[in-house]
Amino acid sequence: NGMEGPYTMILIDGMPIVSGLGTVYGLSGIPISMVERLEIVKGPGSALYGSEAMGGLINVLTKVPAMTPRVAVDVMSTSWKETNADIGYSFKKRSVAGLTGVNLFHYGDPRDDNRDGFTDVTLQRRLSIFNKVTFNRPLRRKANVAARFVTEERWGGETRWTTADRGGDRIYGENILTERWEVLGQYQLPVRGTVISQFSWNGHYQDSWYGTTRYRAQRRVFFAQTHWSPSLGPRHQALGGIAYRHTFYDDNTPGTSTLVEGSV
C-alpha cells in the first residue's frame, strides 16, 4: 500500500511475533527447513489485523514435524563470500514429534566497488535456532509449542572500520548487536466444539552505534487469544473469541524517559 516496512505485520503460524523494533528481523534467520509456505494479505483487507498491518501481512507457516524428512541441509555461497546454511533435523515418537532448524549466515568481506571508501553491502554474522514440538492427542486435537533464538551482529561504514572503533570518532561506522527470542504455541481444549487457545511471547534487545551516537532499546510483547467455533447445523458455523496483548518498550531516547519532578 506504499507504506514503510513497520506497517507490514509478520506472523508465524498465525501469531503476531514480529513488529516494531524487530521488524527488520522478521523474516531473517527463519531456517528454510522450517517453512512450509507463506500466506500474504495485501490491500485494504490487511487492515482487519490492526494498525501494524496497514501495509500488508505475511504469515509464515512452519512445517508439521511428523511430515518432514529426518535431516535436511541447504548451503549457499556467493562470489562476494556470502555464506548461508540451513540445517534441519526432525524426530518422531509415538506421542510427540519435533523439528529443529538452525540458520547460519556470514558475510565478512568488505566490498567497495564504487571506491568511495564505504562498504557497499552491510556485513553480517547471524545465528538462528528454531525448534517446534507437536503432540499427538485423541481426536486429532491440536497441541504444539515452538521457540526461536536469534543473535546477530551487522556493521557498515568506512572500509577501515573495526570493532575497536565502535562508538569512536576516528573512523565512521555503524554497528548493531541484536538478541531476540520468541515462544509461541497453541492448545485445543478437550471440550465439545472447537476451542483453541494460542499465545506468543517475544523479547528483542538492540545495542547499536551510529558513529558516536548510541541507541539501545528493548521490547517485549505478549499476545494470547482463545477462539470458539461451534457448529450451528449442517450449513452454518459461528465464530467468537477473546484476545489480550501487552507491550513493553524502552530505549535511551527522550521519548521513553521518566519525568523527574523539578525537571524541564
PDB file of C-alpha atoms in Angstrom:
ATOM      1  CA  ASN A   1       0.000   0.000   0.000  1.00  0.00           C
ATOM      2  CA  GLY A   2       3.001   2.298  -0.370  1.00  0.00           C
ATOM      3  CA  MET A   3       3.716   2.268   3.377  1.00  0.00           C
ATOM      4  CA  GLU A   4       7.005   1.581   5.140  1.00  0.00           C
ATOM      5  CA  GLY A   5       8.134  -1.790   6.484  1.00  0.00           C
ATOM      6  CA  PRO A   6       6.954  -1.361  10.105  1.00  0.00           C
ATOM      7  CA  TYR A   7       3.374  -1.274   8.811  1.00  0.00           C
ATOM      8  CA  THR A   8       3.676  -4.804   7.430  1.00  0.00           C
ATOM      9  CA  MET A   9       2.773  -7.373  10.081  1.00  0.00           C
ATOM     10  CA  ILE A  10       4.671 -10.668  10.144  1.00  0.00           C
ATOM     11  CA  LEU A  11       3.043 -13.718  11.698  1.00  0.00           C
ATOM     12  CA  ILE A  12       4.467 -17.144  12.448  1.00  0.00           C
ATOM     13  CA  ASP A  13       1.786 -19.841  12.401  1.00  0.00           C
ATOM     14  CA  GLY A  14      -0.861 -17.133  12.643  1.00  0.00           C
ATOM     15  CA  MET A  15       0.597 -15.452  15.738  1.00  0.00           C
ATOM     16  CA  PRO A  16       1.898 -11.834  15.730  1.00  0.00           C
ATOM     17  CA  ILE A  17       5.531 -12.495  16.568  1.00  0.00           C
ATOM     18  CA  VAL A  18       7.357  -9.612  14.858  1.00  0.00           C
ATOM     19  CA  SER A  19       6.547  -5.902  14.994  1.00  0.00           C
ATOM     20  CA  GLY A  20       8.016  -2.526  15.811  1.00  0.00           C
ATOM     21  CA  LEU A  21      11.662  -2.708  16.881  1.00  0.00           C
ATOM     22  CA  GLY A  22      12.219  -6.191  15.426  1.00  0.00           C
ATOM     23  CA  THR A  23      10.503  -5.719  12.066  1.00  0.00           C
ATOM     24  CA  VAL A  24      13.759  -5.786  10.112  1.00  0.00           C
ATOM     25  CA  TYR A  25      14.477  -9.236  11.589  1.00  0.00           C
ATOM     26  CA  GLY A  26      11.038 -10.654  10.894  1.00  0.00           C
ATOM     27  CA  LEU A  27      11.970 -12.986   8.052  1.00  0.00           C
ATOM     28  CA  SER A  28      15.737 -13.020   8.626  1.00  0.00           C
ATOM     29  CA  GLY A  29      17.059 -16.172  10.186  1.00  0.00           C
ATOM     30  CA  ILE A  30      13.979 -18.355   9.807  1.00  0.00           C
ATOM     31  CA  PRO A  31      15.508 -21.666   8.661  1.00  0.00           C
ATOM     32  CA  ILE A  32      14.227 -22.697   5.250  1.00  0.00           C
ATOM     33  CA  SER A  33      13.865 -26.242   6.549  1.00  0.00           C
ATOM     34  CA  MET A  34      11.137 -24.977   8.932  1.00  0.00           C
ATOM     35  CA  VAL A  35       8.990 -23.170   6.344  1.00  0.00           C
ATOM     36  CA  GLU A  36       6.033 -24.934   4.752  1.00  0.00           C
ATOM     37  CA  ARG A  37       4.565 -21.952   2.876  1.00  0.00           C
ATOM     38  CA  LEU A  38       3.886 -18.214   3.043  1.00  0.00           C
ATOM     39  CA  GLU A  39       0.488 -16.532   3.077  1.00  0.00           C
ATOM     40  CA  ILE A  40       0.310 -12.885   2.006  1.00  0.00           C
ATOM     41  CA  VAL A  41      -2.540 -10.428   2.556  1.00  0.00           C
ATOM     42  CA  LYS A  42      -2.348  -7.065   0.819  1.00  0.00           C
ATOM     43  CA  GLY A  43      -4.770  -4.286   0.057  1.00  0.00           C
ATOM     44  CA  PRO A  44      -7.486  -2.959   2.380  1.00  0.00           C
ATOM     45  CA  GLY A  45      -8.174  -6.424   3.807  1.00  0.00           C
ATOM     46  CA  SER A  46      -4.960  -6.396   5.844  1.00  0.00           C
ATOM     47  CA  ALA A  47      -6.302  -3.510   7.976  1.00  0.00           C
ATOM     48  CA  LEU A  48      -8.541  -6.037   9.752  1.00  0.00           C
ATOM     49  CA  TYR A  49      -5.455  -7.231  11.632  1.00  0.00           C
ATOM     50  CA  GLY A  50      -4.807  -3.806  13.187  1.00  0.00           C
ATOM     51  CA  SER A  51      -2.678  -0.715  12.639  1.00  0.00           C
ATOM     52  CA  GLU A  52       0.562  -2.716  12.341  1.00  0.00           C
ATOM     53  CA  ALA A  53      -0.842  -4.452   9.244  1.00  0.00           C
ATOM     54  CA  MET A  54      -1.936  -1.359   7.321  1.00  0.00           C
ATOM     55  CA  GLY A  55       0.749  -2.021   4.704  1.00  0.00           C
ATOM     56  CA  GLY A  56       0.088  -5.747   4.417  1.00  0.00           C
ATOM     57  CA  LEU A  57       0.537  -9.048   6.217  1.00  0.00           C
ATOM     58  CA  ILE A  58       2.902 -12.008   5.823  1.00  0.00           C
ATOM     59  CA  ASN A  59       2.089 -15.278   7.606  1.00  0.00           C
ATOM     60  CA  VAL A  60       4.925 -17.826   7.797  1.00  0.00           C
ATOM     61  CA  LEU A  61       3.510 -21.325   8.216  1.00  0.00           C
ATOM     62  CA  THR A  62       6.018 -23.799   9.626  1.00  0.00           C
ATOM     63  CA  LYS A  63       6.153 -27.464   8.754  1.00  0.00           C
ATOM     64  CA  VAL A  64       4.487 -30.263  10.683  1.00  0.00           C
ATOM     65  CA  PRO A  65       7.371 -32.196  12.312  1.00  0.00           C
ATOM     66  CA  ALA A  66       5.777 -35.579  11.620  1.00  0.00           C
ATOM     67  CA  MET A  67       5.727 -34.834   7.880  1.00  0.00           C
ATOM     68  CA  THR A  68       9.352 -33.719   7.427  1.00  0.00           C
ATOM     69  CA  PRO A  69      12.490 -35.693   6.490  1.00  0.00           C
ATOM     70  CA  ARG A  70      14.891 -36.782   9.215  1.00  0.00           C
ATOM     71  CA  VAL A  71      17.722 -34.497   8.056  1.00  0.00           C
ATOM     72  CA  ALA A  72      17.745 -31.576   5.596  1.00  0.00           C
ATOM     73  CA  VAL A  73      20.741 -29.423   4.647  1.00  0.00           C
ATOM     74  CA  ASP A  74      20.789 -26.362   2.380  1.00  0.00           C
ATOM     75  CA  VAL A  75      24.051 -24.455   1.857  1.00  0.00           C
ATOM     76  CA  MET A  76      24.572 -21.406  -0.370  1.00  0.00           C
ATOM     77  CA  SER A  77      27.605 -19.239  -1.101  1.00  0.00           C
ATOM     78  CA  THR A  78      28.257 -16.335  -3.486  1.00  0.00           C
ATOM     79  CA  SER A  79      31.265 -14.811  -5.182  1.00  0.00           C
ATOM     80  CA  TRP A  80      31.070 -11.973  -2.630  1.00  0.00           C
ATOM     81  CA  LYS A  81      31.809 -14.590   0.087  1.00  0.00           C
ATOM     82  CA  GLU A  82      28.293 -14.545   1.495  1.00  0.00           C
ATOM     83  CA  THR A  83      27.561 -17.911   3.089  1.00  0.00           C
ATOM     84  CA  ASN A  84      24.186 -19.165   4.256  1.00  0.00           C
ATOM     85  CA  ALA A  85      23.484 -22.593   5.742  1.00  0.00           C
ATOM     86  CA  ASP A  86      20.167 -24.121   6.831  1.00  0.00           C
ATOM     87  CA  ILE A  87      20.171 -27.380   8.750  1.00  0.00           C
ATOM     88  CA  GLY A  88      17.010 -29.216   9.789  1.00  0.00           C
ATOM     89  CA  TYR A  89      16.544 -32.295  11.977  1.00  0.00           C
ATOM     90  CA  SER A  90      13.292 -33.997  12.925  1.00  0.00           C
ATOM     91  CA  PHE A  91      12.368 -36.811  15.289  1.00  0.00           C
ATOM     92  CA  LYS A  92       9.170 -38.777  15.639  1.00  0.00           C
ATOM     93  CA  LYS A  93       7.923 -40.846  18.545  1.00  0.00           C
ATOM     94  CA  ARG A  94       4.576 -42.339  19.424  1.00  0.00           C
ATOM     95  CA  SER A  95       3.078 -39.273  21.105  1.00  0.00           C
ATOM     96  CA  VAL A  96       5.431 -36.449  20.153  1.00  0.00           C
ATOM     97  CA  ALA A  97       7.265 -35.157  17.099  1.00  0.00           C
ATOM     98  CA  GLY A  98       9.843 -32.395  16.904  1.00  0.00           C
ATOM     99  CA  LEU A  99      11.676 -30.337  14.324  1.00  0.00           C
ATOM    100  CA  THR A 100      14.826 -28.272  14.904  1.00  0.00           C
ATOM    101  CA  GLY A 101      16.179 -25.798  12.378  1.00  0.00           C
ATOM    102  CA  VAL A 102      19.462 -23.899  12.505  1.00  0.00           C
ATOM    103  CA  ASN A 103      20.338 -20.969  10.255  1.00  0.00           C
ATOM    104  CA  LEU A 104      23.882 -19.609   9.916  1.00  0.00           C
ATOM    105  CA  PHE A 105      24.752 -16.554   7.836  1.00  0.00           C
ATOM    106  CA  HIS A 106      28.153 -14.937   7.453  1.00  0.00           C
ATOM    107  CA  TYR A 107      29.361 -12.093   5.267  1.00  0.00           C
ATOM    108  CA  GLY A 108      32.586 -10.509   6.434  1.00  0.00           C
ATOM    109  CA  ASP A 109      34.412  -9.319   3.319  1.00  0.00           C
ATOM    110  CA  PRO A 110      34.039  -5.518   2.905  1.00  0.00           C
ATOM    111  CA  ARG A 111      33.346  -4.523  -0.716  1.00  0.00           C
ATOM    112  CA  ASP A 112      33.869  -1.063  -2.150  1.00  0.00           C
ATOM    113  CA  ASP A 113      33.325  -1.408  -5.897  1.00  0.00           C
ATOM    114  CA  ASN A 114      32.470   2.280  -6.360  1.00  0.00           C
ATOM    115  CA  ARG A 115      35.659   3.270  -4.496  1.00  0.00           C
ATOM    116  CA  ASP A 116      34.063   5.827  -2.187  1.00  0.00           C
ATOM    117  CA  GLY A 117      35.744   4.440   0.916  1.00  0.00           C
ATOM    118  CA  PHE A 118      32.496   2.982   2.339  1.00  0.00           C
ATOM    119  CA  THR A 119      31.159  -0.571   2.311  1.00  0.00           C
ATOM    120  CA  ASP A 120      28.699  -1.336  -0.485  1.00  0.00           C
ATOM    121  CA  VAL A 121      26.803  -4.053   1.441  1.00  0.00           C
ATOM    122  CA  THR A 122      26.133  -4.468   5.161  1.00  0.00           C
ATOM    123  CA  LEU A 123      28.367  -7.080   6.781  1.00  0.00           C
ATOM    124  CA  GLN A 124      26.611  -9.628   8.990  1.00  0.00           C
ATOM    125  CA  ARG A 125      27.078 -12.586  11.297  1.00  0.00           C
ATOM    126  CA  ARG A 126      23.871 -14.331  12.380  1.00  0.00           C
ATOM    127  CA  LEU A 127      22.830 -17.471  14.219  1.00  0.00           C
ATOM    128  CA  SER A 128      19.189 -18.537  14.475  1.00  0.00           C
ATOM    129  CA  ILE A 129      17.833 -21.651  16.196  1.00  0.00           C
ATOM    130  CA  PHE A 130      14.189 -22.663  15.771  1.00  0.00           C
ATOM    131  CA  ASN A 131      12.524 -25.628  17.479  1.00  0.00           C
ATOM    132  CA  LYS A 132       8.958 -26.880  17.164  1.00  0.00           C
ATOM    133  CA  VAL A 133       7.297 -29.761  19.026  1.00  0.00           C
ATOM    134  CA  THR A 134       3.835 -31.210  18.335  1.00  0.00           C
ATOM    135  CA  PHE A 135       1.905 -33.638  20.484  1.00  0.00           C
ATOM    136  CA  ASN A 136      -0.401 -36.411  19.264  1.00  0.00           C
ATOM    137  CA  ARG A 137      -3.705 -36.179  21.133  1.00  0.00           C
ATOM    138  CA  PRO A 138      -7.015 -38.025  20.954  1.00  0.00           C
ATOM    139  CA  LEU A 139      -9.465 -36.905  18.245  1.00  0.00           C
ATOM    140  CA  ARG A 140      -6.580 -35.084  16.500  1.00  0.00           C
ATOM    141  CA  ARG A 141      -6.811 -32.135  18.852  1.00  0.00           C
ATOM    142  CA  LYS A 142      -4.048 -29.573  18.274  1.00  0.00           C
ATOM    143  CA  ALA A 143      -1.166 -29.029  20.670  1.00  0.00           C
ATOM    144  CA  ASN A 144       2.234 -27.598  19.806  1.00  0.00           C
ATOM    145  CA  VAL A 145       4.905 -25.240  21.071  1.00  0.00           C
ATOM    146  CA  ALA A 146       7.778 -23.538  19.233  1.00  0.00           C
ATOM    147  CA  ALA A 147      10.713 -21.330  20.185  1.00  0.00           C
ATOM    148  CA  ARG A 148      13.332 -19.331  18.292  1.00  0.00           C
ATOM    149  CA  PHE A 149      16.517 -17.542  19.323  1.00  0.00           C
ATOM    150  CA  VAL A 150      18.401 -15.109  17.085  1.00  0.00           C
ATOM    151  CA  THR A 151      21.709 -13.373  17.695  1.00  0.00           C
ATOM    152  CA  GLU A 152      23.281 -11.123  15.086  1.00  0.00           C
ATOM    153  CA  GLU A 153      25.964  -8.514  14.535  1.00  0.00           C
ATOM    154  CA  ARG A 154      25.957  -6.236  11.500  1.00  0.00           C
ATOM    155  CA  TRP A 155      28.068  -3.261  10.522  1.00  0.00           C
ATOM    156  CA  GLY A 156      28.844  -0.886   7.692  1.00  0.00           C
ATOM    157  CA  GLY A 157      30.704   2.357   7.104  1.00  0.00           C
ATOM    158  CA  GLU A 158      34.284   3.100   6.187  1.00  0.00           C
ATOM    159  CA  THR A 159      36.098   0.001   4.980  1.00  0.00           C
ATOM    160  CA  ARG A 160      38.882   0.590   7.554  1.00  0.00           C
ATOM    161  CA  TRP A 161      36.398   0.328  10.443  1.00  0.00           C
ATOM    162  CA  THR A 162      36.891  -2.423  13.048  1.00  0.00           C
ATOM    163  CA  THR A 163      35.086  -3.271  16.273  1.00  0.00           C
ATOM    164  CA  ALA A 164      37.763  -1.316  18.142  1.00  0.00           C
ATOM    165  CA  ASP A 165      36.350   1.848  16.506  1.00  0.00           C
ATOM    166  CA  ARG A 166      32.828   1.210  17.827  1.00  0.00           C
ATOM    167  CA  GLY A 167      31.450   4.481  19.194  1.00  0.00           C
ATOM    168  CA  GLY A 168      34.570   6.478  18.309  1.00  0.00           C
ATOM    169  CA  ASP A 169      35.002   9.456  16.008  1.00  0.00           C
ATOM    170  CA  ARG A 170      38.270   8.427  14.310  1.00  0.00           C
ATOM    171  CA  ILE A 171      36.662   6.180  11.654  1.00  0.00           C
ATOM    172  CA  TYR A 172      32.939   6.316  10.879  1.00  0.00           C
ATOM    173  CA  GLY A 173      30.949   3.110  11.184  1.00  0.00           C
ATOM    174  CA  GLU A 174      27.523   1.801  12.130  1.00  0.00           C
ATOM    175  CA  ASN A 175      27.327  -1.322  14.272  1.00  0.00           C
ATOM    176  CA  ILE A 176      24.226  -3.158  15.529  1.00  0.00           C
ATOM    177  CA  LEU A 177      24.171  -6.013  18.039  1.00  0.00           C
ATOM    178  CA  THR A 178      20.879  -7.851  18.360  1.00  0.00           C
ATOM    179  CA  GLU A 179      19.483 -10.644  20.505  1.00  0.00           C
ATOM    180  CA  ARG A 180      15.945 -11.901  20.085  1.00  0.00           C
ATOM    181  CA  TRP A 181      13.850 -14.748  21.466  1.00  0.00           C
ATOM    182  CA  GLU A 182      10.349 -15.961  20.652  1.00  0.00           C
ATOM    183  CA  VAL A 183       7.980 -18.555  22.127  1.00  0.00           C
ATOM    184  CA  LEU A 184       4.601 -19.472  20.666  1.00  0.00           C
ATOM    185  CA  GLY A 185       2.128 -22.309  20.885  1.00  0.00           C
ATOM    186  CA  GLN A 186      -1.448 -23.447  20.741  1.00  0.00           C
ATOM    187  CA  TYR A 187      -3.656 -25.918  22.610  1.00  0.00           C
ATOM    188  CA  GLN A 188      -7.112 -27.197  21.709  1.00  0.00           C
ATOM    189  CA  LEU A 189      -9.244 -27.634  24.789  1.00  0.00           C
ATOM    190  CA  PRO A 190     -10.783 -31.109  25.380  1.00  0.00           C
ATOM    191  CA  VAL A 191     -14.385 -29.875  25.187  1.00  0.00           C
ATOM    192  CA  ARG A 192     -17.225 -30.116  22.709  1.00  0.00           C
ATOM    193  CA  GLY A 193     -16.812 -27.860  19.708  1.00  0.00           C
ATOM    194  CA  THR A 194     -13.523 -26.344  18.583  1.00  0.00           C
ATOM    195  CA  VAL A 195     -11.969 -24.205  21.312  1.00  0.00           C
ATOM    196  CA  ILE A 196      -8.322 -23.296  20.696  1.00  0.00           C
ATOM    197  CA  SER A 197      -6.040 -21.179  22.896  1.00  0.00           C
ATOM    198  CA  GLN A 198      -2.934 -19.601  21.370  1.00  0.00           C
ATOM    199  CA  PHE A 199      -0.108 -17.471  22.722  1.00  0.00           C
ATOM    200  CA  SER A 200       3.084 -15.766  21.599  1.00  0.00           C
ATOM    201  CA  TRP A 201       5.767 -14.102  23.698  1.00  0.00           C
ATOM    202  CA  ASN A 202       8.884 -12.422  22.371  1.00  0.00           C
ATOM    203  CA  GLY A 203      11.726 -10.217  23.519  1.00  0.00           C
ATOM    204  CA  HIS A 204      14.062  -8.065  21.440  1.00  0.00           C
ATOM    205  CA  TYR A 205      17.245  -6.294  22.561  1.00  0.00           C
ATOM    206  CA  GLN A 206      19.330  -3.950  20.401  1.00  0.00           C
ATOM    207  CA  ASP A 207      22.607  -2.201  21.215  1.00  0.00           C
ATOM    208  CA  SER A 208      23.864  -0.072  18.343  1.00  0.00           C
ATOM    209  CA  TRP A 209      26.222   2.770  17.465  1.00  0.00           C
ATOM    210  CA  TYR A 210      25.776   5.174  14.551  1.00  0.00           C
ATOM    211  CA  GLY A 211      29.083   6.962  14.531  1.00  0.00           C
ATOM    212  CA  THR A 212      29.286   8.468  18.020  1.00  0.00           C
ATOM    213  CA  THR A 213      25.536   8.201  18.661  1.00  0.00           C
ATOM    214  CA  ARG A 214      24.402   5.221  20.708  1.00  0.00           C
ATOM    215  CA  TYR A 215      20.958   3.671  20.518  1.00  0.00           C
ATOM    216  CA  ARG A 216      19.858   0.971  22.951  1.00  0.00           C
ATOM    217  CA  ALA A 217      16.360  -0.451  23.067  1.00  0.00           C
ATOM    218  CA  GLN A 218      14.402  -3.410  24.330  1.00  0.00           C
ATOM    219  CA  ARG A 219      10.890  -4.601  23.594  1.00  0.00           C
ATOM    220  CA  ARG A 220       8.738  -7.420  24.951  1.00  0.00           C
ATOM    221  CA  VAL A 221       5.352  -8.376  23.577  1.00  0.00           C
ATOM    222  CA  PHE A 222       2.892 -10.945  24.946  1.00  0.00           C
ATOM    223  CA  PHE A 223      -0.185 -11.951  22.976  1.00  0.00           C
ATOM    224  CA  ALA A 224      -2.852 -14.531  23.809  1.00  0.00           C
ATOM    225  CA  GLN A 225      -6.192 -15.423  22.333  1.00  0.00           C
ATOM    226  CA  THR A 226      -8.896 -18.062  22.590  1.00  0.00           C
ATOM    227  CA  HIS A 227     -11.438 -18.656  19.858  1.00  0.00           C
ATOM    228  CA  TRP A 228     -14.505 -20.874  19.727  1.00  0.00           C
ATOM    229  CA  SER A 229     -16.068 -22.213  16.541  1.00  0.00           C
ATOM    230  CA  PRO A 230     -19.325 -24.091  17.246  1.00  0.00           C
ATOM    231  CA  SER A 231     -21.338 -25.739  14.513  1.00  0.00           C
ATOM    232  CA  LEU A 232     -24.902 -24.463  14.023  1.00  0.00           C
ATOM    233  CA  GLY A 233     -26.339 -27.239  11.950  1.00  0.00           C
ATOM    234  CA  PRO A 234     -25.028 -28.773   8.731  1.00  0.00           C
ATOM    235  CA  ARG A 235     -24.689 -25.445   6.858  1.00  0.00           C
ATOM    236  CA  HIS A 236     -23.817 -22.828   9.456  1.00  0.00           C
ATOM    237  CA  GLN A 237     -20.971 -22.148  11.836  1.00  0.00           C
ATOM    238  CA  ALA A 238     -20.317 -19.412  14.393  1.00  0.00           C
ATOM    239  CA  LEU A 239     -17.002 -17.908  15.477  1.00  0.00           C
ATOM    240  CA  GLY A 240     -16.175 -15.980  18.625  1.00  0.00           C
ATOM    241  CA  GLY A 241     -13.113 -15.214  20.684  1.00  0.00           C
ATOM    242  CA  ILE A 242     -11.190 -13.024  23.062  1.00  0.00           C
ATOM    243  CA  ALA A 243      -7.664 -11.631  22.733  1.00  0.00           C
ATOM    244  CA  TYR A 244      -5.160  -9.933  25.045  1.00  0.00           C
ATOM    245  CA  ARG A 245      -1.947  -8.084  24.198  1.00  0.00           C
ATOM    246  CA  HIS A 246       0.706  -6.483  26.399  1.00  0.00           C
ATOM    247  CA  THR A 247       3.648  -4.460  25.034  1.00  0.00           C
ATOM    248  CA  PHE A 248       6.709  -3.153  26.873  1.00  0.00           C
ATOM    249  CA  TYR A 249       9.174  -0.824  25.129  1.00  0.00           C
ATOM    250  CA  ASP A 250      12.101   1.187  26.426  1.00  0.00           C
ATOM    251  CA  ASP A 251      15.082   2.920  24.806  1.00  0.00           C
ATOM    252  CA  ASN A 252      17.622   5.647  25.578  1.00  0.00           C
ATOM    253  CA  THR A 253      15.732   8.436  23.803  1.00  0.00           C
ATOM    254  CA  PRO A 254      13.704  11.215  25.475  1.00  0.00           C
ATOM    255  CA  GLY A 255      10.529   9.571  24.211  1.00  0.00           C
ATOM    256  CA  THR A 256      10.663   6.876  26.916  1.00  0.00           C
ATOM    257  CA  SER A 257      12.486   8.786  29.661  1.00  0.00           C
ATOM    258  CA  THR A 258      10.834   9.240  33.064  1.00  0.00           C
ATOM    259  CA  LEU A 259       9.780  12.768  34.005  1.00  0.00           C
ATOM    260  CA  VAL A 260      11.529  13.759  37.222  1.00  0.00           C
ATOM    261  CA  GLU A 261       9.877  16.367  39.472  1.00  0.00           C
ATOM    262  CA  GLY A 262      11.506  19.744  39.027  1.00  0.00           C
ATOM    263  CA  SER A 263      12.965  18.963  35.605  1.00  0.00           C
ATOM    264  CA  VAL A 264      12.127  20.871  32.443  1.00  0.00           C
TER     265      VAL A 264
END
